[in-house]
PDB file of C-alpha atoms in Angstrom:
ATOM      1  CA  MET A   1     -38.899 117.932  16.032  1.00 87.00           C
ATOM      2  CA  LEU A   2     -36.428 116.078  17.329  1.00 95.00           C
ATOM      3  CA  GLU A   3     -35.583 112.385  16.624  1.00 96.00           C
ATOM      4  CA  PRO A   4     -35.622 110.269  19.432  1.00 96.00           C
ATOM      5  CA  TYR A   5     -33.013 107.711  18.443  1.00 96.00           C
ATOM      6  CA  TYR A   6     -30.550 106.246  15.549  1.00 97.00           C
ATOM      7  CA  ASN A   7     -31.393 102.520  16.551  1.00 96.00           C
ATOM      8  CA  ILE A   8     -34.086 101.308  18.012  1.00 95.00           C
ATOM      9  CA  ASP A   9     -32.585  98.395  19.025  1.00 96.00           C
ATOM     10  CA  LEU A  10     -29.628  99.316  20.841  1.00 98.00           C
ATOM     11  CA  ILE A  11     -28.570 101.031  23.766  1.00 98.00           C
ATOM     12  CA  GLU A  12     -27.433 104.616  23.141  1.00 98.00           C
ATOM     13  CA  ALA A  13     -25.992 107.644  24.114  1.00 98.00           C
ATOM     14  CA  GLY A  14     -25.965 111.162  22.698  1.00 98.00           C
ATOM     15  CA  CYS A  15     -22.407 112.770  22.936  1.00 98.00           C
ATOM     16  CA  ASP A  16     -21.532 117.030  22.266  1.00 98.00           C
ATOM     17  CA  GLU A  17     -19.449 119.688  23.692  1.00 97.00           C
ATOM     18  CA  ALA A  18     -19.682 122.877  25.168  1.00 97.00           C
ATOM     19  CA  GLY A  19     -16.818 125.484  25.265  1.00 95.00           C
ATOM     20  CA  ARG A  20     -14.860 124.467  22.180  1.00 94.00           C
ATOM     21  CA  GLY A  21     -14.682 128.014  21.251  1.00 92.00           C
ATOM     22  CA  CYS A  22     -13.619 129.957  24.749  1.00 93.00           C
ATOM     23  CA  LEU A  23     -10.424 131.995  25.542  1.00 93.00           C
ATOM     24  CA  ALA A  24     -10.618 130.284  28.807  1.00 94.00           C
ATOM     25  CA  GLY A  25     -11.619 127.578  31.424  1.00 94.00           C
ATOM     26  CA  ALA A  26     -12.008 123.512  31.050  1.00 97.00           C
ATOM     27  CA  VAL A  27     -14.125 122.176  27.912  1.00 98.00           C
ATOM     28  CA  PHE A  28     -17.236 120.437  28.580  1.00 98.00           C
ATOM     29  CA  ALA A  29     -18.510 117.427  27.333  1.00 98.00           C
ATOM     30  CA  ALA A  30     -21.993 115.233  28.406  1.00 98.00           C
ATOM     31  CA  ALA A  31     -23.160 112.056  27.417  1.00 98.00           C
ATOM     32  CA  VAL A  32     -26.742 111.018  27.918  1.00 98.00           C
ATOM     33  CA  ILE A  33     -28.888 107.891  27.537  1.00 98.00           C
ATOM     34  CA  LEU A  34     -32.122 108.822  27.107  1.00 98.00           C
ATOM     35  CA  PRO A  35     -35.126 106.769  27.683  1.00 98.00           C
ATOM     36  CA  LYS A  36     -36.691 106.150  23.612  1.00 96.00           C
ATOM     37  CA  ASP A  37     -40.071 107.663  24.256  1.00 95.00           C
ATOM     38  CA  PHE A  38     -38.516 110.458  26.257  1.00 96.00           C
ATOM     39  CA  HIS A  39     -39.978 113.644  24.751  1.00 94.00           C
ATOM     40  CA  HIS A  40     -40.417 117.946  26.172  1.00 96.00           C
ATOM     41  CA  PRO A  41     -41.549 120.006  24.239  1.00 95.00           C
ATOM     42  CA  LEU A  42     -38.221 122.603  25.039  1.00 96.00           C
ATOM     43  CA  LEU A  43     -36.338 120.203  24.341  1.00 96.00           C
ATOM     44  CA  ASN A  44     -33.489 121.296  21.431  1.00 94.00           C
ATOM     45  CA  ASP A  45     -29.874 122.084  20.307  1.00 93.00           C
ATOM     46  CA  SER A  46     -28.411 124.320  23.622  1.00 94.00           C
ATOM     47  CA  LYS A  47     -27.917 127.271  21.734  1.00 91.00           C
ATOM     48  CA  LYS A  48     -31.418 127.973  20.076  1.00 94.00           C
ATOM     49  CA  LEU A  49     -32.986 127.904  23.827  1.00 96.00           C
ATOM     50  CA  THR A  50     -32.235 130.321  26.389  1.00 95.00           C
ATOM     51  CA  ALA A  51     -30.808 129.919  29.805  1.00 94.00           C
ATOM     52  CA  HIS A  52     -33.344 129.814  30.987  1.00 97.00           C
ATOM     53  CA  GLN A  53     -34.966 127.191  28.963  1.00 97.00           C
ATOM     54  CA  ARG A  54     -31.681 125.492  29.601  1.00 97.00           C
ATOM     55  CA  ASP A  55     -32.093 126.035  33.503  1.00 97.00           C
ATOM     56  CA  LEU A  56     -35.196 124.404  33.362  1.00 98.00           C
ATOM     57  CA  LEU A  57     -34.531 120.798  31.148  1.00 98.00           C
ATOM     58  CA  ARG A  58     -31.621 120.063  32.394  1.00 98.00           C
ATOM     59  CA  PRO A  59     -32.701 118.282  36.647  1.00 98.00           C
ATOM     60  CA  ILE A  60     -35.603 116.679  34.253  1.00 98.00           C
ATOM     61  CA  ILE A  61     -33.080 115.507  31.767  1.00 98.00           C
ATOM     62  CA  GLU A  62     -30.916 114.393  34.922  1.00 98.00           C
ATOM     63  CA  ARG A  63     -33.924 112.715  36.219  1.00 98.00           C
ATOM     64  CA  GLU A  64     -35.487 111.150  33.218  1.00 98.00           C
ATOM     65  CA  ALA A  65     -32.267 109.809  31.409  1.00 98.00           C
ATOM     66  CA  VAL A  66     -31.491 106.591  31.958  1.00 98.00           C
ATOM     67  CA  ALA A  67     -27.542 107.244  32.472  1.00 98.00           C
ATOM     68  CA  TRP A  68     -26.354 110.676  31.806  1.00 98.00           C
ATOM     69  CA  SER A  69     -22.157 112.126  32.687  1.00 98.00           C
ATOM     70  CA  VAL A  70     -20.854 115.497  32.399  1.00 98.00           C
ATOM     71  CA  ALA A  71     -16.552 115.395  32.374  1.00 98.00           C
ATOM     72  CA  THR A  72     -13.930 117.642  31.460  1.00 98.00           C
ATOM     73  CA  ALA A  73     -10.349 118.613  29.686  1.00 98.00           C
ATOM     74  CA  THR A  74      -8.900 120.830  31.736  1.00 97.00           C
ATOM     75  CA  ALA A  75      -6.993 124.040  30.144  1.00 95.00           C
ATOM     76  CA  GLU A  76      -4.115 122.622  30.643  1.00 95.00           C
ATOM     77  CA  GLU A  77      -4.798 119.186  28.497  1.00 97.00           C
ATOM     78  CA  ILE A  78      -6.043 121.454  26.063  1.00 96.00           C
ATOM     79  CA  ASP A  79      -2.495 123.650  25.497  1.00 94.00           C
ATOM     80  CA  GLN A  80      -0.809 120.148  25.709  1.00 96.00           C
ATOM     81  CA  MET A  81      -2.889 118.446  23.265  1.00 95.00           C
ATOM     82  CA  ASN A  82      -4.962 121.083  20.840  1.00 94.00           C
ATOM     83  CA  ILE A  83      -8.828 122.095  21.585  1.00 95.00           C
ATOM     84  CA  LEU A  84     -10.366 119.219  19.078  1.00 95.00           C
ATOM     85  CA  ARG A  85      -8.412 116.459  21.183  1.00 96.00           C
ATOM     86  CA  ALA A  86      -9.301 118.131  24.579  1.00 97.00           C
ATOM     87  CA  SER A  87     -12.929 118.240  23.329  1.00 97.00           C
ATOM     88  CA  PHE A  88     -12.529 114.349  22.157  1.00 97.00           C
ATOM     89  CA  LEU A  89     -10.638 113.305  25.567  1.00 98.00           C
ATOM     90  CA  ALA A  90     -13.725 114.835  27.692  1.00 98.00           C
ATOM     91  CA  MET A  91     -16.474 113.067  25.658  1.00 98.00           C
ATOM     92  CA  ASN A  92     -15.070 110.070  26.252  1.00 98.00           C
ATOM     93  CA  ARG A  93     -14.494 110.612  29.384  1.00 98.00           C
ATOM     94  CA  ALA A  94     -18.333 111.029  29.753  1.00 98.00           C
ATOM     95  CA  VAL A  95     -19.038 107.983  27.768  1.00 98.00           C
ATOM     96  CA  GLU A  96     -16.959 105.973  30.124  1.00 98.00           C
ATOM     97  CA  GLN A  97     -18.320 107.426  33.613  1.00 98.00           C
ATOM     98  CA  LEU A  98     -22.135 106.222  32.306  1.00 98.00           C
ATOM     99  CA  SER A  99     -23.140 104.350  34.933  1.00 98.00           C
ATOM    100  CA  VAL A 100     -25.172 101.850  31.839  1.00 98.00           C
ATOM    101  CA  THR A 101     -22.889 101.045  29.063  1.00 97.00           C
ATOM    102  CA  PRO A 102     -23.982 102.382  25.489  1.00 98.00           C
ATOM    103  CA  GLU A 103     -23.834 100.064  22.855  1.00 98.00           C
ATOM    104  CA  PHE A 104     -24.007 102.748  20.153  1.00 98.00           C
ATOM    105  CA  LEU A 105     -23.259 106.492  19.778  1.00 98.00           C
ATOM    106  CA  LEU A 106     -24.270 109.533  18.642  1.00 98.00           C
ATOM    107  CA  ILE A 107     -21.650 112.123  18.572  1.00 98.00           C
ATOM    108  CA  ASP A 108     -22.403 115.582  17.495  1.00 97.00           C
ATOM    109  CA  GLY A 109     -19.436 116.961  15.060  1.00 95.00           C
ATOM    110  CA  ASN A 110     -17.873 115.608  11.913  1.00 95.00           C
ATOM    111  CA  ARG A 111     -15.276 113.840  13.471  1.00 95.00           C
ATOM    112  CA  PHE A 112     -14.819 111.719  16.877  1.00 97.00           C
ATOM    113  CA  TYR A 113     -11.821 109.584  18.277  1.00 95.00           C
ATOM    114  CA  PRO A 114     -13.078 106.879  19.965  1.00 95.00           C
ATOM    115  CA  ALA A 115     -11.431 105.778  23.377  1.00 95.00           C
ATOM    116  CA  THR A 116     -13.551 102.615  23.288  1.00 93.00           C
ATOM    117  CA  ASN A 117     -14.503  99.840  20.972  1.00 96.00           C
ATOM    118  CA  ILE A 118     -18.544 101.450  21.370  1.00 98.00           C
ATOM    119  CA  PRO A 119     -19.348 101.647  17.098  1.00 98.00           C
ATOM    120  CA  TYR A 120     -20.380 105.750  16.762  1.00 98.00           C
ATOM    121  CA  VAL A 121     -21.890 107.739  14.151  1.00 98.00           C
ATOM    122  CA  CYS A 122     -20.811 111.844  13.801  1.00 98.00           C
ATOM    123  CA  PHE A 123     -24.186 114.146  12.679  1.00 97.00           C
ATOM    124  CA  VAL A 124     -23.047 117.650  12.216  1.00 97.00           C
ATOM    125  CA  LYS A 125     -25.702 119.849  13.661  1.00 96.00           C
ATOM    126  CA  GLY A 126     -26.538 116.681  15.418  1.00 96.00           C
ATOM    127  CA  ASP A 127     -27.782 118.043  18.619  1.00 96.00           C
ATOM    128  CA  GLY A 128     -30.618 119.495  16.446  1.00 96.00           C
ATOM    129  CA  ARG A 129     -31.469 116.439  14.991  1.00 97.00           C
ATOM    130  CA  PHE A 130     -31.540 113.719  18.096  1.00 98.00           C
ATOM    131  CA  SER A 131     -33.017 114.010  21.360  1.00 98.00           C
ATOM    132  CA  PRO A 132     -29.842 112.672  23.788  1.00 98.00           C
ATOM    133  CA  ILE A 133     -27.615 114.608  21.502  1.00 98.00           C
ATOM    134  CA  ALA A 134     -29.764 117.873  22.389  1.00 98.00           C
ATOM    135  CA  ALA A 135     -29.754 116.630  25.607  1.00 98.00           C
ATOM    136  CA  ALA A 136     -26.048 116.346  26.027  1.00 98.00           C
ATOM    137  CA  SER A 137     -25.518 119.845  24.921  1.00 98.00           C
ATOM    138  CA  ILE A 138     -27.607 121.431  27.458  1.00 98.00           C
ATOM    139  CA  LEU A 139     -26.006 119.299  30.248  1.00 98.00           C
ATOM    140  CA  ALA A 140     -22.406 120.498  28.361  1.00 98.00           C
ATOM    141  CA  LYS A 141     -23.245 123.575  28.536  1.00 97.00           C
ATOM    142  CA  THR A 142     -25.051 124.189  31.893  1.00 98.00           C
ATOM    143  CA  HIS A 143     -22.338 122.639  33.337  1.00 98.00           C
ATOM    144  CA  ARG A 144     -19.832 124.508  31.779  1.00 97.00           C
ATOM    145  CA  ASP A 145     -21.907 127.906  32.177  1.00 96.00           C
ATOM    146  CA  GLN A 146     -22.163 127.120  36.292  1.00 96.00           C
ATOM    147  CA  TYR A 147     -18.184 126.476  36.291  1.00 96.00           C
ATOM    148  CA  ILE A 148     -16.873 129.661  34.763  1.00 96.00           C
ATOM    149  CA  GLU A 149     -19.283 131.376  37.019  1.00 94.00           C
ATOM    150  CA  GLU A 150     -17.955 130.216  39.991  1.00 95.00           C
ATOM    151  CA  LEU A 151     -14.494 130.984  38.385  1.00 93.00           C
ATOM    152  CA  ALA A 152     -15.389 134.279  37.594  1.00 92.00           C
ATOM    153  CA  GLU A 153     -16.049 135.491  41.228  1.00 95.00           C
ATOM    154  CA  GLN A 154     -12.078 134.198  41.427  1.00 94.00           C
ATOM    155  CA  TYR A 155     -11.609 136.475  38.573  1.00 92.00           C
ATOM    156  CA  PRO A 156     -13.971 139.514  37.741  1.00 92.00           C
ATOM    157  CA  GLN A 157     -11.796 141.323  35.749  1.00 94.00           C
ATOM    158  CA  TYR A 158     -12.653 139.325  32.515  1.00 93.00           C
ATOM    159  CA  GLY A 159     -16.426 139.332  32.522  1.00 92.00           C
ATOM    160  CA  TRP A 160     -17.039 135.494  32.385  1.00 94.00           C
ATOM    161  CA  ARG A 161     -20.522 136.121  34.028  1.00 91.00           C
ATOM    162  CA  GLU A 162     -21.513 137.819  30.311  1.00 91.00           C
ATOM    163  CA  ASN A 163     -18.743 136.212  27.867  1.00 93.00           C
ATOM    164  CA  LYS A 164     -18.667 132.689  29.085  1.00 92.00           C
ATOM    165  CA  GLY A 165     -14.662 132.398  28.616  1.00 92.00           C
ATOM    166  CA  TYR A 166     -15.401 133.313  24.928  1.00 92.00           C
ATOM    167  CA  PRO A 167     -13.380 136.335  22.939  1.00 89.00           C
ATOM    168  CA  THR A 168     -15.606 138.994  23.098  1.00 91.00           C
ATOM    169  CA  GLU A 169     -13.642 142.255  23.052  1.00 90.00           C
ATOM    170  CA  GLN A 170     -14.741 143.607  26.642  1.00 90.00           C
ATOM    171  CA  HIS A 171     -12.698 139.827  26.619  1.00 93.00           C
ATOM    172  CA  ARG A 172      -9.730 140.738  24.854  1.00 90.00           C
ATOM    173  CA  LYS A 173      -8.896 144.309  26.913  1.00 91.00           C
ATOM    174  CA  ALA A 174      -9.165 142.606  29.895  1.00 92.00           C
ATOM    175  CA  VAL A 175      -6.235 140.073  28.690  1.00 91.00           C
ATOM    176  CA  ALA A 176      -4.260 143.027  27.690  1.00 90.00           C
ATOM    177  CA  GLU A 177      -4.915 145.176  30.686  1.00 92.00           C
ATOM    178  CA  PHE A 178      -4.403 142.366  33.687  1.00 91.00           C
ATOM    179  CA  GLY A 179      -2.657 139.634  32.110  1.00 90.00           C
ATOM    180  CA  LEU A 180      -3.427 136.225  31.656  1.00 92.00           C
ATOM    181  CA  SER A 181      -5.412 134.186  34.259  1.00 93.00           C
ATOM    182  CA  PRO A 182      -4.354 130.362  35.431  1.00 93.00           C
ATOM    183  CA  PHE A 183      -7.344 129.401  33.787  1.00 94.00           C
ATOM    184  CA  HIS A 184      -6.436 130.524  30.027  1.00 94.00           C
ATOM    185  CA  ARG A 185      -5.725 128.359  27.011  1.00 94.00           C
ATOM    186  CA  LYS A 186      -2.050 129.984  26.504  1.00 90.00           C
ATOM    187  CA  THR A 187      -2.083 127.893  23.153  1.00 88.00           C
ATOM    188  CA  PHE A 188      -4.953 130.147  22.488  1.00 82.00           C
ATOM    189  CA  ARG A 189      -4.631 133.574  20.643  1.00 69.00           C
ATOM    190  CA  VAL A 190      -5.917 135.155  23.640  1.00 58.00           C
ATOM    191  CA  LYS A 191      -4.765 138.598  22.466  1.00 55.00           C
ATOM    192  CA  GLU A 192      -5.908 138.770  18.651  1.00 52.00           C
ATOM    193  CA  GLN A 193      -8.822 137.374  16.410  1.00 48.00           C
ATOM    194  CA  GLN A 194      -8.838 133.881  16.796  1.00 44.00           C
ATOM    195  CA  LEU A 195      -8.732 131.572  14.340  1.00 38.00           C
ATOM    196  CA  GLU A 196     -11.537 129.244  12.513  1.00 38.00           C
ATOM    197  CA  LEU A 197     -10.870 126.077  15.596  1.00 37.00           C
ATOM    198  CA  PHE A 198     -12.580 124.042  14.083  1.00 31.00           C
TER     199      PHE A 198
END
């Protein structure tokens, strides 16, 4: 069962990203402040949920959250600064866009470069431990999936509706055949086996 908070007396925002390992498109990040007593039986790490469950939870989280925000870093920004720093940029943008300023951040992952003086703590697999991070993981994932499906309408040859921009064999073959789209991350090894990113 997920823990509802880390500090009961502080306004906490959970932060997570989606799309870090993709060959194409922006990386998305979400920041979510949940009520301390928020509970939903389906809430979990987005990777452990079906697409239907994530789509079911998204409007509930957006309606019930004290505040939530989703932000991005573009493929161009990823190429300029690398995917790790771009992920942190998107997370910081999401935090800064919150309508309520958090007093503490719960970050999914093993490190973070903050753009504010808000204290934070990092948790590896935090999206499977804390409700606010799990909620952020769901918003980041569902918003990114919606974005990549819209891009897929413009570029159907890459199979993005199925692979969501990840480096599947189908995706790589399409790049070899059709070349890169304007949304591909040009610093990634798009035509070769993807290197471990983290």
